[in-house]
mmCIF file of C-alpha atoms and ligand atoms in Angstrom:
data_model
loop_
_atom_site.group_PDB
_atom_site.id
_atom_site.type_symbol
_atom_site.label_atom_id
_atom_site.label_comp_id
_atom_site.label_asym_id
_atom_site.label_seq_id
_atom_site.Cartn_x
_atom_site.Cartn_y
_atom_site.Cartn_z
ATOM 1 C CA UNK A 1 0.267 0.168 -0.048
ATOM 2 C CA UNK A 2 1.233 3.260 -0.947
ATOM 3 C CA UNK A 3 1.443 6.427 1.139
ATOM 4 C CA UNK A 4 -1.255 7.978 -0.984
ATOM 5 C CA UNK A 5 -3.463 5.479 -0.702
ATOM 6 C CA UNK A 6 -3.165 4.278 3.333
ATOM 7 C CA UNK A 7 -6.407 4.519 5.398
ATOM 8 C CA UNK A 8 -8.249 4.921 2.199
ATOM 9 C CA UNK A 9 -11.349 2.498 0.949
ATOM 10 C CA UNK A 10 -10.058 1.900 -2.726
ATOM 11 C CA UNK A 11 -12.367 0.197 -5.196
ATOM 12 C CA UNK A 12 -12.675 -1.708 -8.734
ATOM 13 C CA UNK A 13 -15.573 -2.277 -11.158
ATOM 14 C CA UNK A 14 -14.696 -3.977 -13.780
ATOM 15 C CA UNK A 15 -15.946 -4.085 -17.583
ATOM 16 C CA UNK A 16 -16.264 -4.421 -21.103
ATOM 17 C CA UNK A 17 -17.747 -1.101 -21.222
ATOM 18 C CA UNK A 18 -18.539 -1.627 -24.626
ATOM 19 C CA UNK A 19 -19.678 0.504 -24.663
ATOM 20 C CA UNK A 20 -20.620 2.003 -21.317
ATOM 21 C CA UNK A 21 -23.761 2.931 -20.823
ATOM 22 C CA UNK A 22 -26.656 4.788 -17.857
ATOM 23 C CA UNK A 23 -26.656 1.623 -16.184
ATOM 24 C CA UNK A 24 -22.800 1.323 -15.406
ATOM 25 C CA UNK A 25 -22.665 5.062 -14.735
ATOM 26 C CA UNK A 26 -25.529 4.392 -12.229
ATOM 27 C CA UNK A 27 -23.011 1.696 -9.933
ATOM 28 C CA UNK A 28 -19.808 4.340 -10.343
ATOM 29 C CA UNK A 29 -21.826 6.940 -9.233
ATOM 30 C CA UNK A 30 -23.179 5.212 -6.321
ATOM 31 C CA UNK A 31 -20.488 2.983 -5.967
ATOM 32 C CA UNK A 32 -19.088 6.300 -5.003
ATOM 33 C CA UNK A 33 -20.736 5.915 -1.434
ATOM 34 C CA UNK A 34 -18.630 3.216 -0.558
ATOM 35 C CA UNK A 35 -14.960 3.798 -1.297
ATOM 36 C CA UNK A 36 -12.517 6.359 -1.669
ATOM 37 C CA UNK A 37 -11.476 5.578 -4.760
ATOM 38 C CA UNK A 38 -12.862 3.901 -7.380
ATOM 39 C CA UNK A 39 -10.850 2.739 -10.446
ATOM 40 C CA UNK A 40 -13.222 1.803 -13.762
ATOM 41 C CA UNK A 41 -11.487 -0.809 -14.776
ATOM 42 C CA UNK A 42 -11.708 -1.936 -18.967
ATOM 43 C CA UNK A 43 -11.111 -5.325 -19.695
ATOM 44 C CA UNK A 44 -9.293 -5.983 -22.737
ATOM 45 C CA UNK A 45 -10.223 -9.297 -23.512
ATOM 46 C CA UNK A 46 -8.165 -11.150 -26.305
ATOM 47 C CA UNK A 47 -10.749 -13.505 -26.809
ATOM 48 C CA UNK A 48 -13.383 -10.623 -27.505
ATOM 49 C CA UNK A 49 -14.157 -8.840 -30.848
ATOM 50 C CA UNK A 50 -15.404 -5.616 -29.824
ATOM 51 C CA UNK A 51 -16.878 -2.702 -31.222
ATOM 52 C CA UNK A 52 -15.168 0.663 -29.710
ATOM 53 C CA UNK A 53 -10.639 -0.753 -29.043
ATOM 54 C CA UNK A 54 -10.120 -0.288 -25.233
ATOM 55 C CA UNK A 55 -8.615 3.352 -25.455
ATOM 56 C CA UNK A 56 -10.925 4.355 -27.403
ATOM 57 C CA UNK A 57 -13.448 3.024 -23.941
ATOM 58 C CA UNK A 58 -11.390 4.891 -21.559
ATOM 59 C CA UNK A 59 -11.595 8.096 -23.403
ATOM 60 C CA UNK A 60 -15.726 7.231 -23.499
ATOM 61 C CA UNK A 61 -15.884 6.823 -19.781
ATOM 62 C CA UNK A 62 -13.505 9.881 -19.085
ATOM 63 C CA UNK A 63 -15.938 12.134 -21.111
ATOM 64 C CA UNK A 64 -19.391 10.449 -19.938
ATOM 65 C CA UNK A 65 -17.761 11.028 -16.134
ATOM 66 C CA UNK A 66 -16.813 14.345 -16.571
ATOM 67 C CA UNK A 67 -14.844 15.926 -13.831
ATOM 68 C CA UNK A 68 -14.738 13.128 -10.668
ATOM 69 C CA UNK A 69 -11.496 12.949 -8.578
ATOM 70 C CA UNK A 70 -12.271 10.279 -6.934
ATOM 71 C CA UNK A 71 -12.478 7.887 -9.880
ATOM 72 C CA UNK A 72 -10.285 6.720 -12.339
ATOM 73 C CA UNK A 73 -10.099 4.768 -15.824
ATOM 74 C CA UNK A 74 -7.799 2.516 -16.708
ATOM 75 C CA UNK A 75 -7.230 -0.333 -19.518
ATOM 76 C CA UNK A 76 -6.278 -3.909 -18.220
ATOM 77 C CA UNK A 77 -5.040 -7.038 -19.577
ATOM 78 C CA UNK A 78 -4.580 -10.301 -17.269
ATOM 79 C CA UNK A 79 -6.336 -11.134 -13.961
ATOM 80 C CA UNK A 80 -9.126 -8.569 -12.262
ATOM 81 C CA UNK A 81 -7.478 -9.508 -9.408
ATOM 82 C CA UNK A 82 -3.715 -8.735 -10.234
ATOM 83 C CA UNK A 83 -5.482 -5.034 -11.154
ATOM 84 C CA UNK A 84 -7.248 -4.769 -7.739
ATOM 85 C CA UNK A 85 -3.909 -5.308 -5.741
ATOM 86 C CA UNK A 86 -1.846 -3.146 -8.383
ATOM 87 C CA UNK A 87 -3.588 -0.267 -7.223
ATOM 88 C CA UNK A 88 -4.200 -1.613 -3.963
ATOM 89 C CA UNK A 89 -8.637 -1.962 -3.890
ATOM 90 C CA UNK A 90 -10.117 -3.818 -1.118
ATOM 91 C CA UNK A 91 -13.430 -3.698 -2.679
ATOM 92 C CA UNK A 92 -14.321 -5.477 -5.598
ATOM 93 C CA UNK A 93 -17.638 -3.208 -7.009
ATOM 94 C CA UNK A 94 -20.528 -5.592 -9.136
ATOM 95 C CA UNK A 95 -23.902 -4.661 -10.170
ATOM 96 C CA UNK A 96 -26.872 -7.204 -10.491
ATOM 97 C CA UNK A 97 -29.987 -6.914 -12.266
ATOM 98 C CA UNK A 98 -31.203 -10.693 -13.417
ATOM 99 C CA UNK A 99 -30.899 -13.556 -11.942
ATOM 100 C CA UNK A 100 -28.491 -14.426 -14.308
ATOM 101 C CA UNK A 101 -26.094 -11.702 -13.096
ATOM 102 C CA UNK A 102 -26.208 -13.066 -9.952
ATOM 103 C CA UNK A 103 -25.745 -16.911 -11.379
ATOM 104 C CA UNK A 104 -22.548 -15.665 -13.486
ATOM 105 C CA UNK A 105 -21.612 -13.321 -10.110
ATOM 106 C CA UNK A 106 -21.377 -15.884 -7.646
ATOM 107 C CA UNK A 107 -18.342 -18.459 -9.122
ATOM 108 C CA UNK A 108 -16.415 -15.626 -10.046
ATOM 109 C CA UNK A 109 -16.599 -14.124 -6.204
ATOM 110 C CA UNK A 110 -15.556 -16.751 -5.019
ATOM 111 C CA UNK A 111 -12.697 -17.231 -7.226
ATOM 112 C CA UNK A 112 -11.392 -13.795 -6.816
ATOM 113 C CA UNK A 113 -11.957 -14.338 -2.615
ATOM 114 C CA UNK A 114 -9.733 -17.385 -3.100
ATOM 115 C CA UNK A 115 -7.353 -15.218 -5.513
ATOM 116 C CA UNK A 116 -7.428 -12.932 -3.265
ATOM 117 C CA UNK A 117 -9.173 -12.939 0.328
ATOM 118 C CA UNK A 118 -8.024 -9.368 1.061
ATOM 119 C CA UNK A 119 -10.896 -7.939 -1.844
ATOM 120 C CA UNK A 120 -14.102 -8.249 -1.490
ATOM 121 C CA UNK A 121 -16.707 -8.617 -3.736
ATOM 122 C CA UNK A 122 -19.723 -5.884 -2.928
ATOM 123 C CA UNK A 123 -23.118 -6.612 -5.100
ATOM 124 C CA UNK A 124 -25.293 -2.994 -5.753
ATOM 125 C CA UNK A 125 -28.598 -3.434 -7.294
ATOM 126 C CA UNK A 126 -29.371 -1.850 -10.686
ATOM 127 C CA UNK A 127 -31.985 0.958 -10.014
ATOM 128 C CA UNK A 128 -34.804 -0.313 -12.344
ATOM 129 C CA UNK A 129 -34.453 2.524 -14.876
ATOM 130 C CA UNK A 130 -31.165 0.482 -15.491
ATOM 131 C CA UNK A 131 -32.194 -3.410 -15.355
ATOM 132 C CA UNK A 132 -32.969 -3.838 -18.722
ATOM 133 C CA UNK A 133 -29.901 -2.466 -20.506
ATOM 134 C CA UNK A 134 -26.750 -4.661 -21.515
ATOM 135 C CA UNK A 135 -24.531 -3.137 -23.794
ATOM 136 C CA UNK A 136 -25.061 -5.988 -27.124
ATOM 137 C CA UNK A 137 -28.839 -4.980 -26.943
ATOM 138 C CA UNK A 138 -27.161 -1.122 -27.272
ATOM 139 C CA UNK A 139 -24.824 -1.972 -29.659
ATOM 140 C CA UNK A 140 -28.313 -3.852 -31.676
ATOM 141 C CA UNK A 141 -30.238 -1.022 -31.795
ATOM 142 C CA UNK A 142 -28.269 1.542 -32.463
ATOM 143 C CA UNK A 143 -26.313 -1.057 -35.362
ATOM 144 C CA UNK A 144 -30.600 -0.977 -37.139
ATOM 145 C CA UNK A 145 -30.131 2.928 -36.600
ATOM 146 C CA UNK A 146 -32.234 2.422 -33.202
ATOM 147 C CA UNK A 147 -32.648 5.179 -30.477
ATOM 148 C CA UNK A 148 -30.118 5.158 -28.049
ATOM 149 C CA UNK A 149 -30.038 7.954 -26.315
ATOM 150 C CA UNK A 150 -32.780 7.469 -23.301
ATOM 151 C CA UNK A 151 -29.759 4.656 -21.552
ATOM 152 C CA UNK A 152 -25.729 6.858 -23.101
ATOM 153 C CA UNK A 153 -24.878 9.307 -22.178
ATOM 154 C CA UNK A 154 -24.804 11.247 -25.301
ATOM 155 C CA UNK A 155 -20.640 11.464 -26.333
ATOM 156 C CA UNK A 156 -21.693 7.580 -26.373
ATOM 157 C CA UNK A 157 -24.937 7.578 -28.070
ATOM 158 C CA UNK A 158 -22.658 9.932 -30.719
ATOM 159 C CA UNK A 159 -19.746 8.195 -30.746
ATOM 160 C CA UNK A 160 -21.916 4.021 -31.607
ATOM 161 C CA UNK A 161 -24.209 6.237 -34.561
ATOM 162 C CA UNK A 162 -20.715 7.035 -36.187
ATOM 163 C CA UNK A 163 -18.892 3.885 -35.799
ATOM 164 C CA UNK A 164 -22.499 2.503 -37.450
ATOM 165 C CA UNK A 165 -22.114 4.586 -40.403
ATOM 166 C CA UNK A 166 -18.206 4.324 -40.904
ATOM 167 C CA UNK A 167 -19.276 0.323 -41.367
ATOM 168 C CA UNK A 168 -22.321 1.133 -43.396
HETATM 169 N N1 COA B 201 -26.256 -1.742 -15.710
HETATM 170 C C1 COA B 201 -25.685 -1.737 -17.385
HETATM 171 N N2 COA B 201 -25.495 -2.619 -17.434
HETATM 172 C C2 COA B 201 -24.848 -4.395 -16.870
HETATM 173 C C3 COA B 201 -24.682 -3.833 -15.607
HETATM 174 C C4 COA B 201 -25.430 -2.706 -15.241
HETATM 175 N N3 COA B 201 -25.260 -2.658 -14.071
HETATM 176 N N4 COA B 201 -24.265 -4.876 -15.267
HETATM 177 C C5 COA B 201 -23.134 -5.122 -15.879
HETATM 178 N N5 COA B 201 -24.096 -4.788 -17.551
HETATM 179 C C6 COA B 201 -23.552 -5.790 -18.951
HETATM 180 C C7 COA B 201 -22.193 -5.527 -19.363
HETATM 181 O O1 COA B 201 -21.874 -4.215 -20.313
HETATM 182 C C8 COA B 201 -21.976 -6.844 -20.189
HETATM 183 O O2 COA B 201 -23.175 -6.414 -21.483
HETATM 184 P P1 COA B 201 -22.736 -7.221 -22.842
HETATM 185 O O3 COA B 201 -22.611 -8.642 -22.377
HETATM 186 O O4 COA B 201 -24.285 -7.471 -23.553
HETATM 187 O O5 COA B 201 -21.931 -6.394 -22.941
HETATM 188 C C9 COA B 201 -22.916 -7.179 -19.620
HETATM 189 O O6 COA B 201 -23.666 -7.329 -18.657
HETATM 190 C C10 COA B 201 -21.445 -8.419 -18.404
HETATM 191 O O7 COA B 201 -22.071 -7.433 -17.546
HETATM 192 P P2 COA B 201 -19.610 -7.921 -17.003
HETATM 193 O O8 COA B 201 -20.471 -8.929 -16.270
HETATM 194 O O9 COA B 201 -19.268 -6.993 -16.466
HETATM 195 O O10 COA B 201 -19.246 -8.343 -18.025
HETATM 196 P P3 COA B 201 -18.182 -8.304 -18.591
HETATM 197 O O11 COA B 201 -17.633 -9.052 -19.983
HETATM 198 O O12 COA B 201 -17.706 -6.197 -19.179
HETATM 199 O O13 COA B 201 -16.675 -8.253 -17.824
HETATM 200 C C11 COA B 201 -15.070 -8.841 -16.099
HETATM 201 C C12 COA B 201 -16.789 -9.491 -16.591
HETATM 202 C C13 COA B 201 -13.544 -8.077 -16.978
HETATM 203 C C14 COA B 201 -15.472 -8.310 -14.496
HETATM 204 C C15 COA B 201 -14.000 -10.295 -16.133
HETATM 205 O O14 COA B 201 -14.279 -11.127 -17.666
HETATM 206 C C16 COA B 201 -12.732 -10.585 -14.931
HETATM 207 O O15 COA B 201 -12.478 -10.646 -14.682
HETATM 208 N N6 COA B 201 -12.114 -10.153 -16.628
HETATM 209 C C17 COA B 201 -10.764 -10.836 -16.439
HETATM 210 C C18 COA B 201 -10.149 -11.497 -16.064
HETATM 211 C C19 COA B 201 -10.020 -12.963 -15.150
HETATM 212 O O16 COA B 201 -9.907 -12.393 -13.813
HETATM 213 N N7 COA B 201 -11.116 -14.184 -15.149
HETATM 214 C C20 COA B 201 -11.085 -14.814 -14.025
HETATM 215 C C21 COA B 201 -12.636 -14.118 -13.113
HETATM 216 S S1 COA B 201 -13.062 -15.148 -11.544
#
């Protein structure tokens, strides 16, 4: 633990964020009430072909979150627990929307705790307004020209329109 991080409750919130949705932003905002510093960790998954490259997703998230000194956005590869250790995080924030989220999340929470007992996974229930949103649904709606502006930050909506125009 560095001197700067001593005594601080540091949390991570990891995901692909391809793209960031209002559901993610809701979890990020609420996570700030249970930690002093939050790292939004953008996963670089070599097995996935993302719509937006990781560096673009990082920029999109920074832009959407605006000035918030307690949030840092970083891309990471490899194990989540290794990223958590590298930033001295003790809290792993996860959002829960549905029963299937719970089924996916439980084994990861248990595995992560076995890999790094110093990291506690904390689940935040998605808000009613965002519980139906997922990045893949947003990508699909945007791809076929649907209006995604109720579900994502305006800058993300613009990025989606630009991305799919390019693909035409
Ligand atoms: N609101 C809106 N959408 C949400 C959401 C919320 N509150 N919570 C999750 N989602 C969406 C995500 O956008 C994603 O949607 P998509 O599948 O349509 O793209 C989906 O729900 C799954 O989200 P998530 O569980 O965050 O998956 P992910 O693929 O984005 O990220 C990692 C999973 C990165 C956390 C996980 O793979 C990981 O830890 N990887 C690192 C390697 C590792 O350590 N592996 C061992 C783990 S035990």
